[in-house]
Amino acid sequence: MLLRTNTPSSRPVDGHLAALAGERVFCSEFRYRRGTEVFGEGEETEYVYQIIAGAVRTYKLLSDGRRQINSFHLPGDMFGLENGAVHRFTAEAVVETRVRITRRRSLLETMQGRESGASSFLGLVTRNLQHAENHMLLLGRKTALERVAAFLLELDERLGHPRILVLPMSRRDIADYLGLTLETVSRACSTLRGQKMLKFEGATQRQIVLLDRKGLAEYDA
Amino acid sequence: MLLRTNTPSSRPVDGHLAALAGERVFCSEFRYRRGTEVFGEGEETEYVYQIIAGAVRTYKLLSDGRRQINSFHLPGDMFGLENGAVHRFTAEAVVETRVRITRRRSLLETMQGRESGASSFLGLVTRNLQHAENHMLLLGRKTALERVAAFLLELDERLGHPRILVLPMSRRDIADYLGLTLETVSRACSTLRGQKMLKFEGATQRQIVLLDRKGLAEYDA
DNA sequence: GAGCGAATTTGATCTGCAGCAACTTTAAGT
DNA sequence: ACTTAAAGTTGCTGCAGATCAAATTCGCTC
């Protein structure tokens, strides 16, 4: 009855659409400096993006500035493709980011031509929904430590279990993704370090080595 | 840039699929007593459901029993249609509920025959995703009072602004939907009543009259 | 590589909501 | 209608995480 609550890698679907990229559906390349807005909530959905290098955050704001980050997008991921005329959230480059861009229209036209088009679009939306469902459980019911552990495992999985996990985003970004404050995220990392579940590599707190993935996973479930 | 964060009515898409119902896609009818499981997380997605009367909750559980309700389904709503072989959450009748049932297979076959089929399926998934995105903002960043106000306005809108809002679900259900405890939900309702934003109608706390929708909406945004 | 602003950590304190308990009210089942 | 469990409210207390503050470290620019 119960399944893993963490999010599986998003490679498959993106790979599907990447096949289209191989046919030069993504015509032009573009760079965004760190902190730059890619598109804003309410703007027209004119372009679709695929990340070559870097990272992007998408978020919603409340009127007083409270921010909720829906998702982080990493190299290979597509974003900005929505079934609607306007974007439902804002997208910003977390770090210096390179993307491939195509017009939404031309992507949809290419898709219509082939059997797999509509279904790969549906697959993308479904994958986003699945991620959102798991994230609602995290935001509604998990403790701070459980959230941070889940976050680290999610990123670890999406990056293919590298020896060193390089976080492109700040503690504040992580906090706004997990529904916490940056101080609480920092404390949770320190706690996990104290429990020998992770360590920092080099002279930065953005490079993390997961020493005990099993232990971290137990904070989930 | 900022748009309404509350969820719009889900009638349009369901109406779309209801057209199929008119053609007897939904063959058989079924009843579930209050608290009965309609399907469980991990079970095969064999049937698709449309509510005639009553209400259904869909939720995920953590191993220690913490529960997060994704969504409530009301008369006219479809649920159980997922793009995958197994259900990603459990569905239960909140109250005595009557549903129309059809086999997933036959619905998908009927859809394939027509232009609108795939797109109305996509529309349904997109609508669920949109709801989830708004709900993540609520769960991650809103206060208890804001959450309860948003919940009441959501239900009010989905039921078409009735004079009396009849809640089919308990305070505990509401709490598990909003990421709170039932006591906090109860207190929030009392607070809003003290502020003359709502009142209870009749000899029950499940029938609510919204006295000040504008005021409630200000707890949002 | 020196200097400076931003990011992170850590400590101290505060607070909104959770947890527990007692009581009241409501509705389900006989 | 009666009975009895379930649901809801309210008060009290506790705590996880927020907030405020300060020190430290990091990374960027010149």
Coordinates of C-alpha atoms (C1' of nucleotides) in Angstrom, one line a residue:
Chain A
M1 CA 0.0 0.0 0.0
L2 CA 2.7 2.5 0.9
L3 CA 5.3 3.4 -1.7
R4 CA 8.4 5.5 -1.7
T5 CA 7.5 9.1 -1.1
N6 CA 10.6 10.5 -2.6
T7 CA 10.6 11.6 -6.2
P8 CA 12.1 9.5 -8.9
S9 CA 14.5 10.9 -11.4
S10 CA 12.9 13.0 -14.2
R11 CA 15.3 11.8 -16.9
P12 CA 13.0 9.5 -18.9
V13 CA 10.5 12.1 -20.0
D14 CA 13.1 14.7 -20.6
G15 CA 15.0 12.3 -22.6
H16 CA 11.9 11.8 -24.7
L17 CA 11.7 15.4 -25.4
A18 CA 15.5 15.7 -25.8
A19 CA 15.1 13.4 -28.8
L20 CA 13.2 16.2 -30.4
A21 CA 16.0 18.5 -29.4
G22 CA 18.3 16.3 -31.4
E23 CA 16.2 17.3 -34.5
R24 CA 16.9 21.0 -33.8
V25 CA 13.5 21.8 -32.3
F26 CA 15.5 23.8 -29.8
C27 CA 16.9 26.4 -32.2
S28 CA 18.6 29.0 -30.1
E29 CA 20.8 29.0 -27.0
F30 CA 20.6 31.6 -24.2
R31 CA 22.4 32.5 -21.0
Y32 CA 20.9 33.9 -17.8
R33 CA 23.1 35.4 -15.0
R34 CA 22.5 34.3 -11.5
G35 CA 19.3 35.7 -10.1
T36 CA 17.9 36.7 -13.5
E37 CA 14.2 36.2 -14.2
V38 CA 13.5 33.8 -17.1
F39 CA 9.8 34.4 -17.1
G40 CA 7.3 35.9 -14.7
E41 CA 4.0 34.7 -13.3
G42 CA 1.2 35.8 -15.5
E43 CA 3.4 36.3 -18.6
E44 CA 2.5 34.6 -21.9
T45 CA 3.8 31.1 -22.4
E46 CA 5.8 31.9 -25.5
Y47 CA 8.9 29.8 -25.1
V48 CA 9.9 26.4 -23.7
Y49 CA 13.3 25.9 -22.1
Q50 CA 15.8 23.1 -21.6
I51 CA 18.7 23.5 -19.3
I52 CA 22.2 22.8 -20.7
A53 CA 24.1 23.9 -17.6
G54 CA 23.1 25.6 -14.3
A55 CA 19.9 25.6 -12.4
V56 CA 16.5 27.3 -12.3
R57 CA 13.9 27.8 -9.6
T58 CA 10.2 28.3 -10.2
Y59 CA 8.1 29.9 -7.4
K60 CA 5.0 31.7 -6.4
L61 CA 4.8 34.7 -4.1
L62 CA 2.3 36.0 -1.6
S63 CA 1.7 39.7 -1.6
D64 CA 3.9 40.3 1.5
G65 CA 6.9 38.5 -0.1
R66 CA 6.5 35.0 1.3
R67 CA 7.9 32.7 -1.3
Q68 CA 7.2 29.0 -2.1
I69 CA 9.5 27.3 -4.6
N70 CA 7.7 24.6 -6.5
S71 CA 10.7 23.0 -8.1
F72 CA 14.3 23.2 -9.1
H73 CA 15.3 22.4 -12.6
L74 CA 18.7 20.9 -13.4
P75 CA 20.7 20.2 -16.6
G76 CA 18.6 18.1 -19.0
D77 CA 15.3 19.3 -17.4
M78 CA 12.7 21.0 -19.4
F79 CA 10.6 23.8 -18.0
G80 CA 8.2 26.5 -19.0
L81 CA 6.0 24.1 -21.0
E82 CA 2.5 24.7 -19.6
N83 CA -0.9 23.8 -20.9
G84 CA -2.3 27.3 -20.8
A85 CA -1.7 30.8 -22.2
V86 CA 0.1 32.2 -19.2
H87 CA 2.8 31.0 -16.8
R88 CA 1.5 30.1 -13.3
F89 CA 4.7 31.0 -11.6
T90 CA 8.0 32.8 -12.0
A91 CA 11.3 31.2 -13.2
E92 CA 14.7 32.5 -12.2
A93 CA 18.2 31.4 -12.8
V94 CA 19.7 30.1 -9.5
V95 CA 23.2 30.4 -10.9
E96 CA 24.7 31.3 -14.2
T97 CA 22.6 29.1 -16.5
R98 CA 22.6 28.1 -20.2
V99 CA 19.4 27.0 -21.8
R100 CA 18.1 25.9 -25.2
I101 CA 15.0 27.8 -26.2
T102 CA 12.2 27.0 -28.6
R103 CA 8.9 28.6 -29.4
R104 CA 6.1 26.8 -27.7
R105 CA 4.2 26.8 -31.0
S106 CA 6.8 25.1 -33.0
L107 CA 7.3 22.5 -30.3
L108 CA 3.6 21.7 -30.2
E109 CA 3.5 21.5 -34.0
T110 CA 6.4 19.1 -34.0
M111 CA 4.6 17.1 -31.4
Q112 CA 1.4 16.9 -33.3
G113 CA 3.2 15.3 -36.2
R114 CA 4.2 12.3 -34.2
E115 CA 2.4 9.6 -32.2
S116 CA 4.6 10.1 -29.2
G117 CA 4.1 13.9 -29.0
A118 CA 0.9 14.2 -27.0
S119 CA 1.8 11.4 -24.7
S120 CA 5.2 12.7 -23.9
F121 CA 3.6 16.1 -23.1
L122 CA 1.1 14.3 -20.9
G123 CA 4.0 12.4 -19.3
L124 CA 5.7 15.6 -18.4
V125 CA 2.6 17.1 -16.8
T126 CA 2.0 13.8 -14.9
R127 CA 5.5 13.8 -13.6
N128 CA 5.2 17.3 -12.4
L129 CA 1.9 16.4 -10.7
Q130 CA 3.5 13.3 -9.1
H131 CA 6.3 15.5 -7.7
A132 CA 3.7 18.0 -6.4
E133 CA 1.7 15.2 -4.7
N134 CA 4.8 14.0 -2.8
H135 CA 5.8 17.6 -2.0
M136 CA 2.4 18.3 -0.5
L137 CA 3.0 15.4 1.9
L138 CA 6.4 16.8 2.8
L139 CA 5.1 20.3 3.3
G140 CA 2.0 19.3 5.2
R141 CA 3.3 16.6 7.5
K142 CA 7.0 16.2 7.7
T143 CA 9.4 17.6 10.3
A144 CA 12.3 19.9 9.5
L145 CA 14.9 17.1 9.7
E146 CA 12.7 14.8 7.5
R147 CA 12.3 17.6 4.9
V148 CA 16.0 18.3 4.6
A149 CA 16.9 14.6 4.4
A150 CA 14.3 14.1 1.7
F151 CA 15.6 17.1 -0.2
L152 CA 19.2 15.8 -0.1
L153 CA 18.1 12.4 -1.3
E154 CA 16.0 13.9 -4.0
L155 CA 18.9 15.9 -5.4
D156 CA 21.3 13.0 -5.0
E157 CA 19.0 10.8 -7.0
R158 CA 18.4 13.4 -9.7
L159 CA 22.1 14.0 -10.1
G160 CA 22.7 10.3 -10.4
H161 CA 24.3 9.7 -6.9
P162 CA 27.6 11.7 -7.4
R163 CA 30.3 11.2 -4.8
I164 CA 30.0 15.0 -4.1
L165 CA 26.6 16.6 -4.1
V166 CA 27.1 20.2 -5.4
L167 CA 24.2 22.4 -4.4
P168 CA 23.6 25.2 -6.8
M169 CA 21.1 26.9 -4.5
S170 CA 21.4 28.8 -1.2
R171 CA 20.0 27.8 2.2
R172 CA 17.3 30.4 1.6
D173 CA 16.3 28.7 -1.6
I174 CA 16.2 25.3 0.1
A175 CA 14.2 26.8 2.9
D176 CA 11.6 28.3 0.5
Y177 CA 11.4 24.9 -1.2
L178 CA 10.9 23.0 2.0
G179 CA 8.6 25.5 3.8
L180 CA 11.2 26.3 6.5
T181 CA 13.5 29.2 7.3
L182 CA 17.1 29.3 6.2
E183 CA 18.3 29.0 9.8
T184 CA 16.3 25.8 10.3
V185 CA 17.8 24.3 7.1
S186 CA 21.3 25.2 8.3
R187 CA 20.7 23.7 11.7
A188 CA 19.3 20.5 10.2
C189 CA 22.4 20.2 8.0
S190 CA 24.6 20.6 11.1
T191 CA 22.5 18.0 13.0
L192 CA 22.9 15.5 10.1
R193 CA 26.6 16.2 10.0
G194 CA 26.8 15.6 13.8
Q195 CA 25.1 12.2 13.1
K196 CA 27.7 11.4 10.5
M197 CA 25.1 11.2 7.8
L198 CA 26.9 13.7 5.7
K199 CA 30.0 15.9 5.7
F200 CA 31.0 19.0 3.9
E201 CA 33.7 18.6 1.2
G202 CA 36.3 21.3 0.6
A203 CA 36.0 24.8 1.9
T204 CA 32.3 25.3 1.2
Q205 CA 29.0 24.2 2.6
R206 CA 27.6 23.8 -0.8
Q207 CA 29.5 20.6 -1.5
I208 CA 28.1 17.7 0.5
V209 CA 29.0 14.0 0.7
L210 CA 26.2 11.8 1.8
L211 CA 27.8 9.3 4.2
D212 CA 24.7 7.3 5.0
R213 CA 22.0 7.3 2.4
K214 CA 20.2 4.5 4.3
G215 CA 20.1 6.5 7.5
L216 CA 18.8 9.6 5.6
A217 CA 16.1 7.5 4.0
E218 CA 14.9 6.4 7.4
Y219 CA 14.0 10.0 8.1
D220 CA 11.5 9.6 5.2
A221 CA 8.9 6.7 5.2
Chain B
M1 CA 2.4 39.2 -11.9
L2 CA 0.4 37.9 -9.0
L3 CA -2.8 36.0 -9.7
R4 CA -5.5 34.6 -7.5
T5 CA -4.0 31.8 -5.5
N6 CA -7.3 30.1 -4.9
T7 CA -8.4 27.2 -7.1
P8 CA -11.0 27.8 -9.7
S9 CA -13.9 25.5 -10.1
S10 CA -13.3 22.2 -11.7
R11 CA -16.5 22.1 -13.5
P12 CA -15.4 22.7 -17.1
V13 CA -13.2 19.7 -17.6
D14 CA -15.4 17.4 -15.7
G15 CA -18.2 18.7 -17.8
H16 CA -16.2 17.6 -20.8
L17 CA -15.9 14.1 -19.6
A18 CA -19.5 14.1 -18.4
A19 CA -20.4 14.4 -22.1
L20 CA -18.9 11.0 -22.5
A21 CA -21.0 9.9 -19.5
G22 CA -24.0 10.9 -21.5
E23 CA -23.1 8.2 -24.0
R24 CA -23.1 5.5 -21.3
V25 CA -19.3 5.3 -20.9
F26 CA -20.0 5.2 -17.2
C27 CA -21.9 1.9 -17.2
S28 CA -22.5 0.9 -13.6
E29 CA -23.4 2.7 -10.5
F30 CA -22.1 2.0 -7.0
R31 CA -22.4 3.1 -3.4
Y32 CA -19.8 3.5 -0.7
R33 CA -20.6 3.8 3.0
R34 CA -18.9 6.6 4.9
G35 CA -15.3 5.8 5.6
T36 CA -15.1 3.0 3.0
E37 CA -12.0 2.7 0.8
V38 CA -12.7 3.2 -2.9
F39 CA -9.2 2.2 -3.9
G40 CA -5.8 2.0 -2.1
E41 CA -2.4 3.4 -2.8
G42 CA -0.5 1.0 -5.0
E43 CA -3.6 -0.8 -6.3
E44 CA -4.1 -1.1 -10.0
T45 CA -5.8 1.7 -11.8
E46 CA -8.6 -0.4 -13.2
Y47 CA -11.6 1.9 -12.8
V48 CA -12.5 5.6 -13.1
Y49 CA -15.1 7.2 -11.0
Q50 CA -17.5 10.1 -11.2
I51 CA -19.3 11.3 -8.1
I52 CA -23.1 11.5 -8.3
A53 CA -23.7 12.4 -4.6
G54 CA -21.4 12.5 -1.5
A55 CA -17.7 13.3 -1.2
V56 CA -14.4 11.5 -1.5
R57 CA -11.0 12.2 0.0
T58 CA -7.7 11.1 -1.6
Y59 CA -4.6 11.0 0.6
K60 CA -1.1 9.7 1.3
L61 CA 0.1 8.3 4.6
L62 CA 3.5 8.2 6.3
S63 CA 4.5 5.0 8.0
D64 CA 3.6 6.4 11.5
G65 CA 0.1 7.4 10.4
R66 CA 0.5 11.0 9.6
R67 CA -1.9 11.8 6.8
Q68 CA -1.9 14.3 4.0
I69 CA -5.2 14.7 2.0
N70 CA -4.5 15.8 -1.5
S71 CA -7.9 16.8 -2.5
F72 CA -11.6 16.4 -1.9
H73 CA -13.9 15.3 -4.7
L74 CA -17.5 16.6 -4.8
P75 CA -20.6 15.7 -7.0
G76 CA -19.7 16.0 -10.6
D77 CA -16.0 15.5 -10.1
M78 CA -14.0 12.6 -11.6
F79 CA -11.3 10.9 -9.8
G80 CA -9.1 7.8 -10.1
L81 CA -8.0 8.5 -13.6
E82 CA -4.3 8.4 -13.5
N83 CA -1.6 8.1 -16.2
G84 CA 0.0 5.0 -14.7
A85 CA -0.6 1.4 -13.8
V86 CA -1.2 2.0 -10.0
H87 CA -2.9 4.6 -7.9
R88 CA -0.5 7.0 -6.2
F89 CA -2.8 7.5 -3.2
T90 CA -5.8 6.1 -1.4
A91 CA -9.4 7.2 -2.0
E92 CA -12.2 6.9 0.7
A93 CA -15.8 8.0 0.9
V94 CA -16.1 10.9 3.3
V95 CA -19.8 10.3 3.6
E96 CA -22.3 7.9 2.0
T97 CA -21.4 8.3 -1.6
R98 CA -22.8 7.3 -4.9
V99 CA -20.5 7.0 -7.9
R100 CA -20.6 6.1 -11.6
I101 CA -17.9 3.7 -12.5
T102 CA -16.3 2.8 -15.8
R103 CA -13.3 0.7 -16.7
R104 CA -10.3 2.8 -17.3
R105 CA -9.6 0.8 -20.5
S106 CA -13.0 1.5 -22.1
L107 CA -12.8 5.2 -21.2
L108 CA -9.4 5.5 -22.8
E109 CA -10.6 3.7 -25.9
T110 CA -13.5 6.0 -26.2
M111 CA -11.2 8.9 -25.8
Q112 CA -8.9 7.7 -28.5
G113 CA -11.7 7.7 -31.0
R114 CA -12.3 11.4 -30.7
E115 CA -10.2 14.5 -31.2
S116 CA -11.1 15.9 -27.8
G117 CA -10.2 12.8 -25.8
A118 CA -6.5 13.2 -25.3
S119 CA -6.8 16.9 -24.7
S120 CA -9.6 16.6 -22.1
F121 CA -7.4 14.0 -20.3
L122 CA -4.5 16.4 -20.4
G123 CA -6.8 19.2 -19.1
L124 CA -7.8 17.1 -16.2
V125 CA -4.2 16.4 -15.2
T126 CA -3.3 20.0 -15.7
R127 CA -6.1 21.1 -13.5
N128 CA -4.9 18.7 -10.8
L129 CA -1.4 20.1 -11.1
Q130 CA -2.6 23.6 -10.9
H131 CA -4.5 22.8 -7.7
A132 CA -1.4 21.1 -6.3
E133 CA 0.8 24.2 -7.1
N134 CA -1.6 26.5 -5.2
H135 CA -1.8 24.0 -2.3
M136 CA 1.9 23.8 -2.0
L137 CA 2.0 27.6 -1.5
L138 CA -0.7 27.2 1.2
L139 CA 1.1 24.3 3.0
G140 CA 4.5 25.9 2.8
R141 CA 3.8 29.5 3.6
K142 CA 0.4 30.3 4.9
T143 CA -0.7 30.7 8.5
A144 CA -3.5 28.6 10.1
L145 CA -6.1 31.4 9.7
E146 CA -5.1 32.0 6.1
R147 CA -5.4 28.2 5.4
V148 CA -8.8 27.9 6.8
A149 CA -10.1 31.0 5.1
A150 CA -8.7 29.7 1.8
F151 CA -10.3 26.3 2.4
L152 CA -13.7 27.8 3.0
L153 CA -13.5 30.0 -0.1
E154 CA -12.4 27.1 -2.2
L155 CA -15.3 25.0 -1.2
D156 CA -17.7 27.9 -1.5
E157 CA -16.6 28.5 -5.0
R158 CA -16.7 24.8 -6.0
L159 CA -20.2 24.5 -4.7
G160 CA -21.3 27.6 -6.6
H161 CA -21.6 30.0 -3.6
P162 CA -24.6 28.5 -1.8
R163 CA -26.2 30.4 0.9
I164 CA -25.3 27.6 3.3
L165 CA -22.0 25.9 3.0
V166 CA -22.5 22.3 4.0
L167 CA -19.2 20.6 4.9
P168 CA -19.3 16.9 4.2
M169 CA -15.9 16.4 6.0
S170 CA -14.9 16.5 9.7
R171 CA -12.5 19.0 11.3
R172 CA -9.8 16.2 11.2
D173 CA -10.2 15.8 7.5
I174 CA -9.9 19.6 7.0
A175 CA -6.9 19.6 9.2
D176 CA -5.2 16.8 7.2
Y177 CA -5.9 18.7 4.1
L178 CA -4.5 22.0 5.4
G179 CA -1.5 20.5 7.3
L180 CA -2.9 21.5 10.7
T181 CA -4.4 19.8 13.7
L182 CA -8.2 19.5 14.2
E183 CA -8.0 21.7 17.2
T184 CA -6.3 24.5 15.3
V185 CA -9.0 24.2 12.5
S186 CA -11.7 24.5 15.2
R187 CA -10.1 27.5 16.8
A188 CA -9.7 29.2 13.4
C189 CA -13.4 28.7 12.7
S190 CA -14.2 30.2 16.1
T191 CA -11.9 33.1 15.5
L192 CA -13.5 33.8 12.1
R193 CA -17.0 33.5 13.7
G194 CA -15.8 36.0 16.4
Q195 CA -14.9 38.4 13.6
K196 CA -18.3 38.0 12.0
M197 CA -16.8 36.5 8.9
L198 CA -19.0 33.4 9.2
K199 CA -21.7 31.9 11.4
F200 CA -23.0 28.4 12.0
E201 CA -26.4 27.6 10.7
G202 CA -28.8 25.3 12.5
A203 CA -27.7 22.9 15.3
T204 CA -24.5 21.8 13.6
Q205 CA -21.0 23.1 13.0
R206 CA -20.9 21.6 9.6
Q207 CA -23.3 24.2 8.1
I208 CA -21.6 27.5 7.6
V209 CA -22.8 30.8 6.2
L210 CA -20.0 33.0 4.9
L211 CA -20.9 36.5 6.0
D212 CA -17.9 38.3 4.5
R213 CA -16.3 36.7 1.5
K214 CA -14.2 39.8 0.9
G215 CA -12.8 39.7 4.4
L216 CA -12.0 36.1 4.0
A217 CA -10.3 36.7 0.7
E218 CA -8.0 39.3 2.4
Y219 CA -6.6 36.5 4.5
D220 CA -5.3 35.1 1.1
A221 CA -3.2 37.1 -1.3
Chain C
dG1 C1' 45.7 38.4 -2.6
dA2 C1' 43.3 42.1 -0.1
dG3 C1' 38.9 43.8 0.8
dC4 C1' 34.1 43.6 1.1
dG5 C1' 29.4 42.1 0.8
dA6 C1' 26.8 37.9 0.8
dA7 C1' 26.0 33.5 2.7
dT8 C1' 26.2 30.4 6.6
dT9 C1' 26.5 29.0 11.2
dT10 C1' 25.4 29.3 15.9
dG11 C1' 23.2 31.1 20.1
dA12 C1' 19.3 33.2 22.6
dT13 C1' 14.7 34.1 22.8
dC14 C1' 10.0 34.2 21.2
dT15 C1' 5.7 32.4 19.3
dG16 C1' 2.2 29.9 16.6
dC17 C1' 0.6 25.8 16.5
dA18 C1' 0.7 21.0 18.6
dG19 C1' -0.5 18.0 22.3
dC20 C1' -3.3 16.9 26.1
dA21 C1' -7.4 17.0 28.8
dA22 C1' -12.0 18.1 30.1
dC23 C1' -16.3 19.2 28.7
dT24 C1' -20.2 19.9 25.4
dT25 C1' -22.7 18.9 21.4
dT26 C1' -24.1 16.1 17.6
dA27 C1' -25.3 12.2 15.1
dA28 C1' -25.3 7.2 14.3
dG29 C1' -27.3 2.8 15.4
dT30 C1' -30.6 0.1 18.1
Chain D
dA1 C1' -36.8 8.1 21.2
dC2 C1' -32.8 6.4 23.7
dT3 C1' -28.2 5.3 24.0
dT4 C1' -23.7 5.8 23.3
dA5 C1' -19.8 6.8 20.6
dA6 C1' -18.0 10.3 17.6
dA7 C1' -17.2 15.0 16.7
dG8 C1' -16.3 19.6 18.1
dT9 C1' -15.0 23.3 21.3
dT10 C1' -12.1 25.4 24.7
dG11 C1' -8.5 25.9 28.1
dC12 C1' -3.8 24.9 29.5
dT13 C1' 0.9 23.7 28.7
dG14 C1' 4.8 22.4 25.7
dC15 C1' 7.7 22.5 21.9
dA16 C1' 9.4 22.7 17.1
dG17 C1' 10.6 26.0 14.4
dA18 C1' 10.6 31.2 13.7
dT19 C1' 12.8 35.4 14.8
dC20 C1' 16.5 38.2 16.2
dA21 C1' 21.4 38.9 16.8
dA22 C1' 26.2 38.2 16.3
dA23 C1' 30.2 36.0 14.8
dT24 C1' 32.4 33.5 11.1
dT25 C1' 33.3 32.0 6.5
dC26 C1' 33.0 32.2 1.7
dG27 C1' 33.3 33.9 -2.8
dC28 C1' 33.5 37.8 -5.8
dT29 C1' 35.9 41.8 -7.6
dC30 C1' 39.6 44.8 -8.2

